[in-house]
Amino acid sequence: VFLLHALLGVILFLLSSCFVSGVLGCSLVLAVQALYSASDDVIELTQSNFNREVIQSDSLWLVEFYAPWCGHCRNLAPDWKKAATALKGIVKVGAVDADQHKSLGGQYGVRGFPTIKIFGANKNKPEEYQGGRSSQAIVDGAMNALRNLVKERLSGRSGGSDYKQSGGGGGSSGGNKKDVVELTDDNFDKLVLDSDDVWLVEFFAPWCGHCKNLEPEWAAAATAVKEQTKGKVRLGAVDATVHQGVSSRYGIRGFPTIKIFRKGEEPEDYQGGRTRGDIIEKALDLFSDNAPPPELLEILSEDVLKKTCEDSQLCIIAVLPHILDTGAAGRNSYLDVMMKMAEKYKKKMWGWLWTEAGAQMELESSLGIGGFGYPAMAAINTRKMKFALLRGSFSETGIHEFLRELSVGRGSTATLGGGVMPKLHTVEPWDGKDGQLPVEEDYDLSDVELDDFKDEL
């Protein structure tokens, strides 16, 4: 009885302490755990429902990736809710607790909070939202994205999500089964072992329930990985009950078994999750590890810029001082800095370009560089006709800070002059040498009468 009374006393003391001095504190703890509730028009997105709600949807989505402890996220929450209510039935607005669903945030390159992405025509390649954080700015950004989506559909360039494709039946949904390469005893060595590409290979049995569950995830991942790595990472499948030679070679004992193959290396077991998001994330990491850095090209013509920037979310363009101002050594030092940054950010698959000061004056003018301040750098989104300028030093540290801010959706942007790409000129490539001063012509002054100049003066 004594112990019972003592325990009851402790409980009453704790409850009274909470009510007297901790009601606000308790509510704050709960608020930190969830910024949005079921009563809001913001749709809660998780690892389990993201593909169904967003990727397989024909709707335009604005998705916020947040962390409950993030002060900026808490500041954004009221405006995000207000925008969601205003856009209800027009554009879907969601939120992902990326602190809880880390693999989902990692799949879309989320490095800071809050990060907002627009999932439009191509759900596999969402765009960074780089507008303001007020409810009005968010609504304006959503409506601009919606107009662009409608224009693309009218032009016939977009048919919705890539996950809607069907690879010819078989019960697979959410991907194209044709993007999963069928591997056999006869073709395995040629396609996988002799390839310079990285392979993720599933060994399965047709009767295996876990294999059947993995099939749509594997197909969807194959489609996304093929597009995002331009075929440099491949997904294949081996029916281990039929092709027992290759299966026994790698000691397959259970199904499904997934192995990673890289040329010249021993295969390793895949240890990740079995959702398409997990598989895609691992494939992109493998691609990043094995991919060479993007090529750094001089802007010699309009075609060079178009080919480099069309398929890239951002193009990083440097305007370097005239060769007479730096010499070959100085220019090469600037190019070395750019190549190091291209290597550092190669997973982003951005385009990297450079031009000499004065060679593309219309481009400089549209970026507001205006013939001074070299070296200069801009990051251009050619689809949105937006750009951001490097304000810090043209150094590894300065450029890294500039690109890091852009990669998490921060930084000041402006519209490219006139909203269209400026005219570009065809120029000769730099020969890698020091510049030469123009040769002055010699004039013969022997026949000139100096007395004539005296009379005129």
JSON list of C-alpha atoms in Angstrom, two decimals, residues 101-296:
[
{"chain": "A", "resi": 101, "resn": "HIS", "atom": "CA", "xyz": [12.60, 9.59, -44.72]},
{"chain": "A", "resi": 102, "resn": "LYS", "atom": "CA", "xyz": [16.30, 10.14, -45.44]},
{"chain": "A", "resi": 103, "resn": "SER", "atom": "CA", "xyz": [16.50, 7.82, -48.45]},
{"chain": "A", "resi": 104, "resn": "LEU", "atom": "CA", "xyz": [13.68, 9.72, -50.16]},
{"chain": "A", "resi": 105, "resn": "GLY", "atom": "CA", "xyz": [15.47, 13.01, -49.62]},
{"chain": "A", "resi": 106, "resn": "GLY", "atom": "CA", "xyz": [18.74, 11.47, -50.80]},
{"chain": "A", "resi": 107, "resn": "GLN", "atom": "CA", "xyz": [17.08, 10.18, -53.97]},
{"chain": "A", "resi": 108, "resn": "TYR", "atom": "CA", "xyz": [16.32, 13.77, -54.99]},
{"chain": "A", "resi": 109, "resn": "GLY", "atom": "CA", "xyz": [19.61, 15.30, -53.85]},
{"chain": "A", "resi": 110, "resn": "VAL", "atom": "CA", "xyz": [18.21, 17.15, -50.84]},
{"chain": "A", "resi": 111, "resn": "ARG", "atom": "CA", "xyz": [21.13, 18.67, -48.92]},
{"chain": "A", "resi": 112, "resn": "GLY", "atom": "CA", "xyz": [19.47, 21.48, -46.98]},
{"chain": "A", "resi": 113, "resn": "PHE", "atom": "CA", "xyz": [16.08, 22.44, -45.55]},
{"chain": "A", "resi": 114, "resn": "PRO", "atom": "CA", "xyz": [13.62, 23.43, -46.69]},
{"chain": "A", "resi": 115, "resn": "THR", "atom": "CA", "xyz": [14.11, 22.27, -50.28]},
{"chain": "A", "resi": 116, "resn": "ILE", "atom": "CA", "xyz": [11.17, 22.66, -52.67]},
{"chain": "A", "resi": 117, "resn": "LYS", "atom": "CA", "xyz": [10.91, 20.70, -55.91]},
{"chain": "A", "resi": 118, "resn": "ILE", "atom": "CA", "xyz": [8.42, 20.85, -58.76]},
{"chain": "A", "resi": 119, "resn": "PHE", "atom": "CA", "xyz": [7.35, 17.48, -60.16]},
{"chain": "A", "resi": 120, "resn": "GLY", "atom": "CA", "xyz": [5.93, 18.30, -63.58]},
{"chain": "A", "resi": 121, "resn": "ALA", "atom": "CA", "xyz": [5.93, 16.57, -66.96]},
{"chain": "A", "resi": 122, "resn": "ASN", "atom": "CA", "xyz": [8.91, 14.34, -66.26]},
{"chain": "A", "resi": 123, "resn": "LYS", "atom": "CA", "xyz": [8.50, 13.10, -62.71]},
{"chain": "A", "resi": 124, "resn": "ASN", "atom": "CA", "xyz": [11.96, 11.52, -62.82]},
{"chain": "A", "resi": 125, "resn": "LYS", "atom": "CA", "xyz": [13.58, 14.94, -63.23]},
{"chain": "A", "resi": 126, "resn": "PRO", "atom": "CA", "xyz": [11.93, 17.40, -60.84]},
{"chain": "A", "resi": 127, "resn": "GLU", "atom": "CA", "xyz": [12.93, 21.05, -61.07]},
{"chain": "A", "resi": 128, "resn": "GLU", "atom": "CA", "xyz": [14.21, 23.14, -58.19]},
{"chain": "A", "resi": 129, "resn": "TYR", "atom": "CA", "xyz": [11.78, 25.82, -57.04]},
{"chain": "A", "resi": 130, "resn": "GLN", "atom": "CA", "xyz": [13.85, 28.98, -56.68]},
{"chain": "A", "resi": 131, "resn": "GLY", "atom": "CA", "xyz": [11.15, 31.56, -56.03]},
{"chain": "A", "resi": 132, "resn": "GLY", "atom": "CA", "xyz": [10.13, 33.42, -52.92]},
{"chain": "A", "resi": 133, "resn": "ARG", "atom": "CA", "xyz": [8.85, 31.77, -49.74]},
{"chain": "A", "resi": 134, "resn": "SER", "atom": "CA", "xyz": [5.63, 33.77, -49.30]},
{"chain": "A", "resi": 135, "resn": "SER", "atom": "CA", "xyz": [2.31, 32.09, -50.07]},
{"chain": "A", "resi": 136, "resn": "GLN", "atom": "CA", "xyz": [1.76, 34.45, -53.02]},
{"chain": "A", "resi": 137, "resn": "ALA", "atom": "CA", "xyz": [5.19, 33.70, -54.51]},
{"chain": "A", "resi": 138, "resn": "ILE", "atom": "CA", "xyz": [4.61, 29.96, -54.10]},
{"chain": "A", "resi": 139, "resn": "VAL", "atom": "CA", "xyz": [1.23, 30.19, -55.85]},
{"chain": "A", "resi": 140, "resn": "ASP", "atom": "CA", "xyz": [2.74, 32.28, -58.66]},
{"chain": "A", "resi": 141, "resn": "GLY", "atom": "CA", "xyz": [5.54, 29.74, -59.12]},
{"chain": "A", "resi": 142, "resn": "ALA", "atom": "CA", "xyz": [3.04, 26.88, -59.21]},
{"chain": "A", "resi": 143, "resn": "MET", "atom": "CA", "xyz": [0.89, 28.61, -61.83]},
{"chain": "A", "resi": 144, "resn": "ASN", "atom": "CA", "xyz": [3.92, 29.35, -64.02]},
{"chain": "A", "resi": 145, "resn": "ALA", "atom": "CA", "xyz": [4.95, 25.70, -63.81]},
{"chain": "A", "resi": 146, "resn": "LEU", "atom": "CA", "xyz": [1.38, 24.64, -64.64]},
{"chain": "A", "resi": 147, "resn": "ARG", "atom": "CA", "xyz": [1.30, 26.89, -67.73]},
{"chain": "A", "resi": 148, "resn": "ASN", "atom": "CA", "xyz": [4.58, 25.37, -68.92]},
{"chain": "A", "resi": 149, "resn": "LEU", "atom": "CA", "xyz": [3.21, 21.86, -68.39]},
{"chain": "A", "resi": 150, "resn": "VAL", "atom": "CA", "xyz": [0.09, 22.65, -70.44]},
{"chain": "A", "resi": 151, "resn": "LYS", "atom": "CA", "xyz": [2.20, 24.14, -73.24]},
{"chain": "A", "resi": 152, "resn": "GLU", "atom": "CA", "xyz": [4.35, 21.01, -73.36]},
{"chain": "A", "resi": 153, "resn": "ARG", "atom": "CA", "xyz": [1.30, 18.80, -73.55]},
{"chain": "A", "resi": 154, "resn": "LEU", "atom": "CA", "xyz": [-0.21, 20.93, -76.32]},
{"chain": "A", "resi": 155, "resn": "SER", "atom": "CA", "xyz": [3.02, 20.63, -78.30]},
{"chain": "A", "resi": 156, "resn": "GLY", "atom": "CA", "xyz": [2.97, 16.86, -77.84]},
{"chain": "A", "resi": 157, "resn": "ARG", "atom": "CA", "xyz": [6.31, 16.80, -76.03]},
{"chain": "A", "resi": 158, "resn": "SER", "atom": "CA", "xyz": [4.98, 15.35, -72.81]},
{"chain": "A", "resi": 159, "resn": "GLY", "atom": "CA", "xyz": [2.68, 12.51, -71.96]},
{"chain": "A", "resi": 160, "resn": "GLY", "atom": "CA", "xyz": [2.95, 12.47, -68.20]},
{"chain": "A", "resi": 161, "resn": "SER", "atom": "CA", "xyz": [5.01, 10.26, -65.96]},
{"chain": "A", "resi": 162, "resn": "ASP", "atom": "CA", "xyz": [7.55, 7.82, -67.36]},
{"chain": "A", "resi": 163, "resn": "TYR", "atom": "CA", "xyz": [6.36, 5.30, -64.79]},
{"chain": "A", "resi": 164, "resn": "LYS", "atom": "CA", "xyz": [3.05, 5.05, -66.65]},
{"chain": "A", "resi": 165, "resn": "GLN", "atom": "CA", "xyz": [4.72, 3.20, -69.53]},
{"chain": "A", "resi": 166, "resn": "SER", "atom": "CA", "xyz": [4.07, -0.48, -69.94]},
{"chain": "A", "resi": 167, "resn": "GLY", "atom": "CA", "xyz": [6.62, -2.99, -71.04]},
{"chain": "A", "resi": 168, "resn": "GLY", "atom": "CA", "xyz": [4.13, -5.44, -72.46]},
{"chain": "A", "resi": 169, "resn": "GLY", "atom": "CA", "xyz": [2.04, -6.79, -69.65]},
{"chain": "A", "resi": 170, "resn": "GLY", "atom": "CA", "xyz": [3.15, -9.36, -67.13]},
{"chain": "A", "resi": 171, "resn": "GLY", "atom": "CA", "xyz": [1.58, -7.50, -64.23]},
{"chain": "A", "resi": 172, "resn": "SER", "atom": "CA", "xyz": [4.41, -4.98, -63.97]},
{"chain": "A", "resi": 173, "resn": "SER", "atom": "CA", "xyz": [3.30, -1.44, -63.19]},
{"chain": "A", "resi": 174, "resn": "GLY", "atom": "CA", "xyz": [5.24, 1.76, -62.79]},
{"chain": "A", "resi": 175, "resn": "GLY", "atom": "CA", "xyz": [8.07, 1.09, -65.24]},
{"chain": "A", "resi": 176, "resn": "ASN", "atom": "CA", "xyz": [9.09, -0.29, -68.59]},
{"chain": "A", "resi": 177, "resn": "LYS", "atom": "CA", "xyz": [10.03, -3.96, -68.36]},
{"chain": "A", "resi": 178, "resn": "LYS", "atom": "CA", "xyz": [12.04, -3.56, -71.58]},
{"chain": "A", "resi": 179, "resn": "ASP", "atom": "CA", "xyz": [14.52, -1.43, -69.64]},
{"chain": "A", "resi": 180, "resn": "VAL", "atom": "CA", "xyz": [15.41, -4.51, -67.55]},
{"chain": "A", "resi": 181, "resn": "VAL", "atom": "CA", "xyz": [17.94, -6.45, -69.63]},
{"chain": "A", "resi": 182, "resn": "GLU", "atom": "CA", "xyz": [17.25, -10.18, -69.79]},
{"chain": "A", "resi": 183, "resn": "LEU", "atom": "CA", "xyz": [20.50, -11.94, -68.99]},
{"chain": "A", "resi": 184, "resn": "THR", "atom": "CA", "xyz": [21.30, -15.57, -69.80]},
{"chain": "A", "resi": 185, "resn": "ASP", "atom": "CA", "xyz": [24.13, -18.07, -69.60]},
{"chain": "A", "resi": 186, "resn": "ASP", "atom": "CA", "xyz": [24.97, -17.18, -73.21]},
{"chain": "A", "resi": 187, "resn": "ASN", "atom": "CA", "xyz": [25.01, -13.37, -73.05]},
{"chain": "A", "resi": 188, "resn": "PHE", "atom": "CA", "xyz": [26.05, -12.65, -69.44]},
{"chain": "A", "resi": 189, "resn": "ASP", "atom": "CA", "xyz": [29.82, -12.38, -69.99]},
{"chain": "A", "resi": 190, "resn": "LYS", "atom": "CA", "xyz": [29.50, -10.24, -73.11]},
{"chain": "A", "resi": 191, "resn": "LEU", "atom": "CA", "xyz": [26.87, -7.84, -71.77]},
{"chain": "A", "resi": 192, "resn": "VAL", "atom": "CA", "xyz": [27.97, -7.58, -68.13]},
{"chain": "A", "resi": 193, "resn": "LEU", "atom": "CA", "xyz": [31.58, -8.65, -67.56]},
{"chain": "A", "resi": 194, "resn": "ASP", "atom": "CA", "xyz": [32.98, -7.13, -70.77]},
{"chain": "A", "resi": 195, "resn": "SER", "atom": "CA", "xyz": [31.04, -3.89, -70.38]},
{"chain": "A", "resi": 196, "resn": "ASP", "atom": "CA", "xyz": [32.44, -0.57, -69.19]},
{"chain": "A", "resi": 197, "resn": "ASP", "atom": "CA", "xyz": [29.03, 0.15, -67.61]},
{"chain": "A", "resi": 198, "resn": "VAL", "atom": "CA", "xyz": [28.02, -0.64, -64.05]},
{"chain": "A", "resi": 199, "resn": "TRP", "atom": "CA", "xyz": [25.42, -3.39, -63.67]},
{"chain": "A", "resi": 200, "resn": "LEU", "atom": "CA", "xyz": [22.90, -4.23, -60.96]},
{"chain": "A", "resi": 201, "resn": "VAL", "atom": "CA", "xyz": [21.79, -7.81, -61.60]},
{"chain": "A", "resi": 202, "resn": "GLU", "atom": "CA", "xyz": [18.84, -9.54, -59.97]},
{"chain": "A", "resi": 203, "resn": "PHE", "atom": "CA", "xyz": [18.89, -13.33, -59.78]},
{"chain": "A", "resi": 204, "resn": "PHE", "atom": "CA", "xyz": [15.29, -14.52, -59.40]},
{"chain": "A", "resi": 205, "resn": "ALA", "atom": "CA", "xyz": [12.99, -17.52, -59.50]},
{"chain": "A", "resi": 206, "resn": "PRO", "atom": "CA", "xyz": [9.56, -17.22, -61.19]},
{"chain": "A", "resi": 207, "resn": "TRP", "atom": "CA", "xyz": [7.81, -18.92, -58.26]},
{"chain": "A", "resi": 208, "resn": "CYS", "atom": "CA", "xyz": [9.40, -16.64, -55.63]},
{"chain": "A", "resi": 209, "resn": "GLY", "atom": "CA", "xyz": [6.91, -14.31, -53.92]},
{"chain": "A", "resi": 210, "resn": "HIS", "atom": "CA", "xyz": [9.57, -11.77, -52.93]},
{"chain": "A", "resi": 211, "resn": "CYS", "atom": "CA", "xyz": [10.76, -11.70, -56.56]},
{"chain": "A", "resi": 212, "resn": "LYS", "atom": "CA", "xyz": [7.23, -10.94, -57.75]},
{"chain": "A", "resi": 213, "resn": "ASN", "atom": "CA", "xyz": [7.01, -8.08, -55.26]},
{"chain": "A", "resi": 214, "resn": "LEU", "atom": "CA", "xyz": [10.36, -6.71, -56.45]},
{"chain": "A", "resi": 215, "resn": "GLU", "atom": "CA", "xyz": [9.49, -6.93, -60.16]},
{"chain": "A", "resi": 216, "resn": "PRO", "atom": "CA", "xyz": [7.58, -3.61, -60.54]},
{"chain": "A", "resi": 217, "resn": "GLU", "atom": "CA", "xyz": [10.12, -1.79, -58.35]},
{"chain": "A", "resi": 218, "resn": "TRP", "atom": "CA", "xyz": [13.00, -3.18, -60.41]},
{"chain": "A", "resi": 219, "resn": "ALA", "atom": "CA", "xyz": [11.30, -2.20, -63.69]},
{"chain": "A", "resi": 220, "resn": "ALA", "atom": "CA", "xyz": [10.53, 1.33, -62.50]},
{"chain": "A", "resi": 221, "resn": "ALA", "atom": "CA", "xyz": [14.08, 1.77, -61.23]},
{"chain": "A", "resi": 222, "resn": "ALA", "atom": "CA", "xyz": [15.50, 0.49, -64.53]},
{"chain": "A", "resi": 223, "resn": "THR", "atom": "CA", "xyz": [13.56, 3.13, -66.46]},
{"chain": "A", "resi": 224, "resn": "ALA", "atom": "CA", "xyz": [14.64, 5.97, -64.19]},
{"chain": "A", "resi": 225, "resn": "VAL", "atom": "CA", "xyz": [18.27, 4.84, -63.94]},
{"chain": "A", "resi": 226, "resn": "LYS", "atom": "CA", "xyz": [18.60, 4.42, -67.70]},
{"chain": "A", "resi": 227, "resn": "GLU", "atom": "CA", "xyz": [17.44, 8.01, -68.22]},
{"chain": "A", "resi": 228, "resn": "GLN", "atom": "CA", "xyz": [19.32, 9.66, -65.37]},
{"chain": "A", "resi": 229, "resn": "THR", "atom": "CA", "xyz": [22.66, 7.94, -66.07]},
{"chain": "A", "resi": 230, "resn": "LYS", "atom": "CA", "xyz": [22.28, 7.94, -69.86]},
{"chain": "A", "resi": 231, "resn": "GLY", "atom": "CA", "xyz": [22.66, 4.16, -69.89]},
{"chain": "A", "resi": 232, "resn": "LYS", "atom": "CA", "xyz": [25.90, 4.10, -67.88]},
{"chain": "A", "resi": 233, "resn": "VAL", "atom": "CA", "xyz": [24.28, 2.08, -65.11]},
{"chain": "A", "resi": 234, "resn": "ARG", "atom": "CA", "xyz": [22.19, -0.90, -66.26]},
{"chain": "A", "resi": 235, "resn": "LEU", "atom": "CA", "xyz": [19.69, -3.15, -64.52]},
{"chain": "A", "resi": 236, "resn": "GLY", "atom": "CA", "xyz": [19.45, -6.77, -65.54]},
{"chain": "A", "resi": 237, "resn": "ALA", "atom": "CA", "xyz": [17.71, -9.94, -64.42]},
{"chain": "A", "resi": 238, "resn": "VAL", "atom": "CA", "xyz": [18.65, -13.64, -64.55]},
{"chain": "A", "resi": 239, "resn": "ASP", "atom": "CA", "xyz": [16.10, -16.44, -64.22]},
{"chain": "A", "resi": 240, "resn": "ALA", "atom": "CA", "xyz": [18.26, -18.59, -61.97]},
{"chain": "A", "resi": 241, "resn": "THR", "atom": "CA", "xyz": [16.03, -21.65, -62.43]},
{"chain": "A", "resi": 242, "resn": "VAL", "atom": "CA", "xyz": [16.80, -21.66, -66.17]},
{"chain": "A", "resi": 243, "resn": "HIS", "atom": "CA", "xyz": [20.31, -20.22, -66.36]},
{"chain": "A", "resi": 244, "resn": "GLN", "atom": "CA", "xyz": [21.95, -22.27, -63.66]},
{"chain": "A", "resi": 245, "resn": "GLY", "atom": "CA", "xyz": [25.49, -21.91, -65.03]},
{"chain": "A", "resi": 246, "resn": "VAL", "atom": "CA", "xyz": [25.91, -18.21, -64.30]},
{"chain": "A", "resi": 247, "resn": "SER", "atom": "CA", "xyz": [23.84, -18.53, -61.10]},
{"chain": "A", "resi": 248, "resn": "SER", "atom": "CA", "xyz": [26.01, -21.30, -59.66]},
{"chain": "A", "resi": 249, "resn": "ARG", "atom": "CA", "xyz": [29.17, -19.38, -60.64]},
{"chain": "A", "resi": 250, "resn": "TYR", "atom": "CA", "xyz": [28.14, -16.60, -58.23]},
{"chain": "A", "resi": 251, "resn": "GLY", "atom": "CA", "xyz": [26.85, -18.93, -55.50]},
{"chain": "A", "resi": 252, "resn": "ILE", "atom": "CA", "xyz": [23.20, -17.92, -55.69]},
{"chain": "A", "resi": 253, "resn": "ARG", "atom": "CA", "xyz": [21.32, -19.72, -52.89]},
{"chain": "A", "resi": 254, "resn": "GLY", "atom": "CA", "xyz": [18.27, -17.52, -52.23]},
{"chain": "A", "resi": 255, "resn": "PHE", "atom": "CA", "xyz": [15.90, -15.32, -54.20]},
{"chain": "A", "resi": 256, "resn": "PRO", "atom": "CA", "xyz": [15.96, -12.57, -55.07]},
{"chain": "A", "resi": 257, "resn": "THR", "atom": "CA", "xyz": [19.71, -11.99, -54.85]},
{"chain": "A", "resi": 258, "resn": "ILE", "atom": "CA", "xyz": [21.07, -8.70, -56.25]},
{"chain": "A", "resi": 259, "resn": "LYS", "atom": "CA", "xyz": [24.74, -8.23, -57.14]},
{"chain": "A", "resi": 260, "resn": "ILE", "atom": "CA", "xyz": [26.72, -5.24, -58.38]},
{"chain": "A", "resi": 261, "resn": "PHE", "atom": "CA", "xyz": [29.18, -5.76, -61.26]},
{"chain": "A", "resi": 262, "resn": "ARG", "atom": "CA", "xyz": [31.95, -3.32, -62.20]},
{"chain": "A", "resi": 263, "resn": "LYS", "atom": "CA", "xyz": [34.48, -4.09, -64.90]},
{"chain": "A", "resi": 264, "resn": "GLY", "atom": "CA", "xyz": [37.65, -5.70, -63.56]},
{"chain": "A", "resi": 265, "resn": "GLU", "atom": "CA", "xyz": [36.31, -6.02, -60.00]},
{"chain": "A", "resi": 266, "resn": "GLU", "atom": "CA", "xyz": [34.78, -8.84, -58.00]},
{"chain": "A", "resi": 267, "resn": "PRO", "atom": "CA", "xyz": [30.97, -8.56, -57.78]},
{"chain": "A", "resi": 268, "resn": "GLU", "atom": "CA", "xyz": [29.57, -7.30, -54.51]},
{"chain": "A", "resi": 269, "resn": "ASP", "atom": "CA", "xyz": [26.24, -7.97, -52.83]},
{"chain": "A", "resi": 270, "resn": "TYR", "atom": "CA", "xyz": [23.63, -5.23, -52.94]},
{"chain": "A", "resi": 271, "resn": "GLN", "atom": "CA", "xyz": [22.69, -4.46, -49.34]},
{"chain": "A", "resi": 272, "resn": "GLY", "atom": "CA", "xyz": [20.14, -1.68, -49.86]},
{"chain": "A", "resi": 273, "resn": "GLY", "atom": "CA", "xyz": [16.36, -1.53, -49.69]},
{"chain": "A", "resi": 274, "resn": "ARG", "atom": "CA", "xyz": [14.02, -3.08, -52.23]},
{"chain": "A", "resi": 275, "resn": "THR", "atom": "CA", "xyz": [11.93, -0.04, -53.18]},
{"chain": "A", "resi": 276, "resn": "ARG", "atom": "CA", "xyz": [12.52, 1.76, -56.47]},
{"chain": "A", "resi": 277, "resn": "GLY", "atom": "CA", "xyz": [13.73, 4.79, -54.51]},
{"chain": "A", "resi": 278, "resn": "ASP", "atom": "CA", "xyz": [16.38, 2.74, -52.72]},
{"chain": "A", "resi": 279, "resn": "ILE", "atom": "CA", "xyz": [17.52, 1.11, -55.95]},
{"chain": "A", "resi": 280, "resn": "ILE", "atom": "CA", "xyz": [17.68, 4.40, -57.85]},
{"chain": "A", "resi": 281, "resn": "GLU", "atom": "CA", "xyz": [19.63, 6.06, -55.03]},
{"chain": "A", "resi": 282, "resn": "LYS", "atom": "CA", "xyz": [22.23, 3.29, -55.04]},
{"chain": "A", "resi": 283, "resn": "ALA", "atom": "CA", "xyz": [22.47, 3.34, -58.84]},
{"chain": "A", "resi": 284, "resn": "LEU", "atom": "CA", "xyz": [23.10, 7.10, -58.87]},
{"chain": "A", "resi": 285, "resn": "ASP", "atom": "CA", "xyz": [25.78, 6.70, -56.22]},
{"chain": "A", "resi": 286, "resn": "LEU", "atom": "CA", "xyz": [27.47, 4.03, -58.36]},
{"chain": "A", "resi": 287, "resn": "PHE", "atom": "CA", "xyz": [27.20, 6.30, -61.39]},
{"chain": "A", "resi": 288, "resn": "SER", "atom": "CA", "xyz": [28.74, 9.20, -59.50]},
{"chain": "A", "resi": 289, "resn": "ASP", "atom": "CA", "xyz": [31.61, 7.03, -58.26]},
{"chain": "A", "resi": 290, "resn": "ASN", "atom": "CA", "xyz": [32.46, 5.73, -61.73]},
{"chain": "A", "resi": 291, "resn": "ALA", "atom": "CA", "xyz": [31.51, 8.59, -64.02]},
{"chain": "A", "resi": 292, "resn": "PRO", "atom": "CA", "xyz": [34.21, 10.88, -65.43]},
{"chain": "A", "resi": 293, "resn": "PRO", "atom": "CA", "xyz": [33.79, 14.59, -64.75]},
{"chain": "A", "resi": 294, "resn": "PRO", "atom": "CA", "xyz": [31.81, 16.49, -67.37]},
{"chain": "A", "resi": 295, "resn": "GLU", "atom": "CA", "xyz": [33.77, 18.00, -70.23]},
{"chain": "A", "resi": 296, "resn": "LEU", "atom": "CA", "xyz": [34.71, 21.68, -69.92]}
]
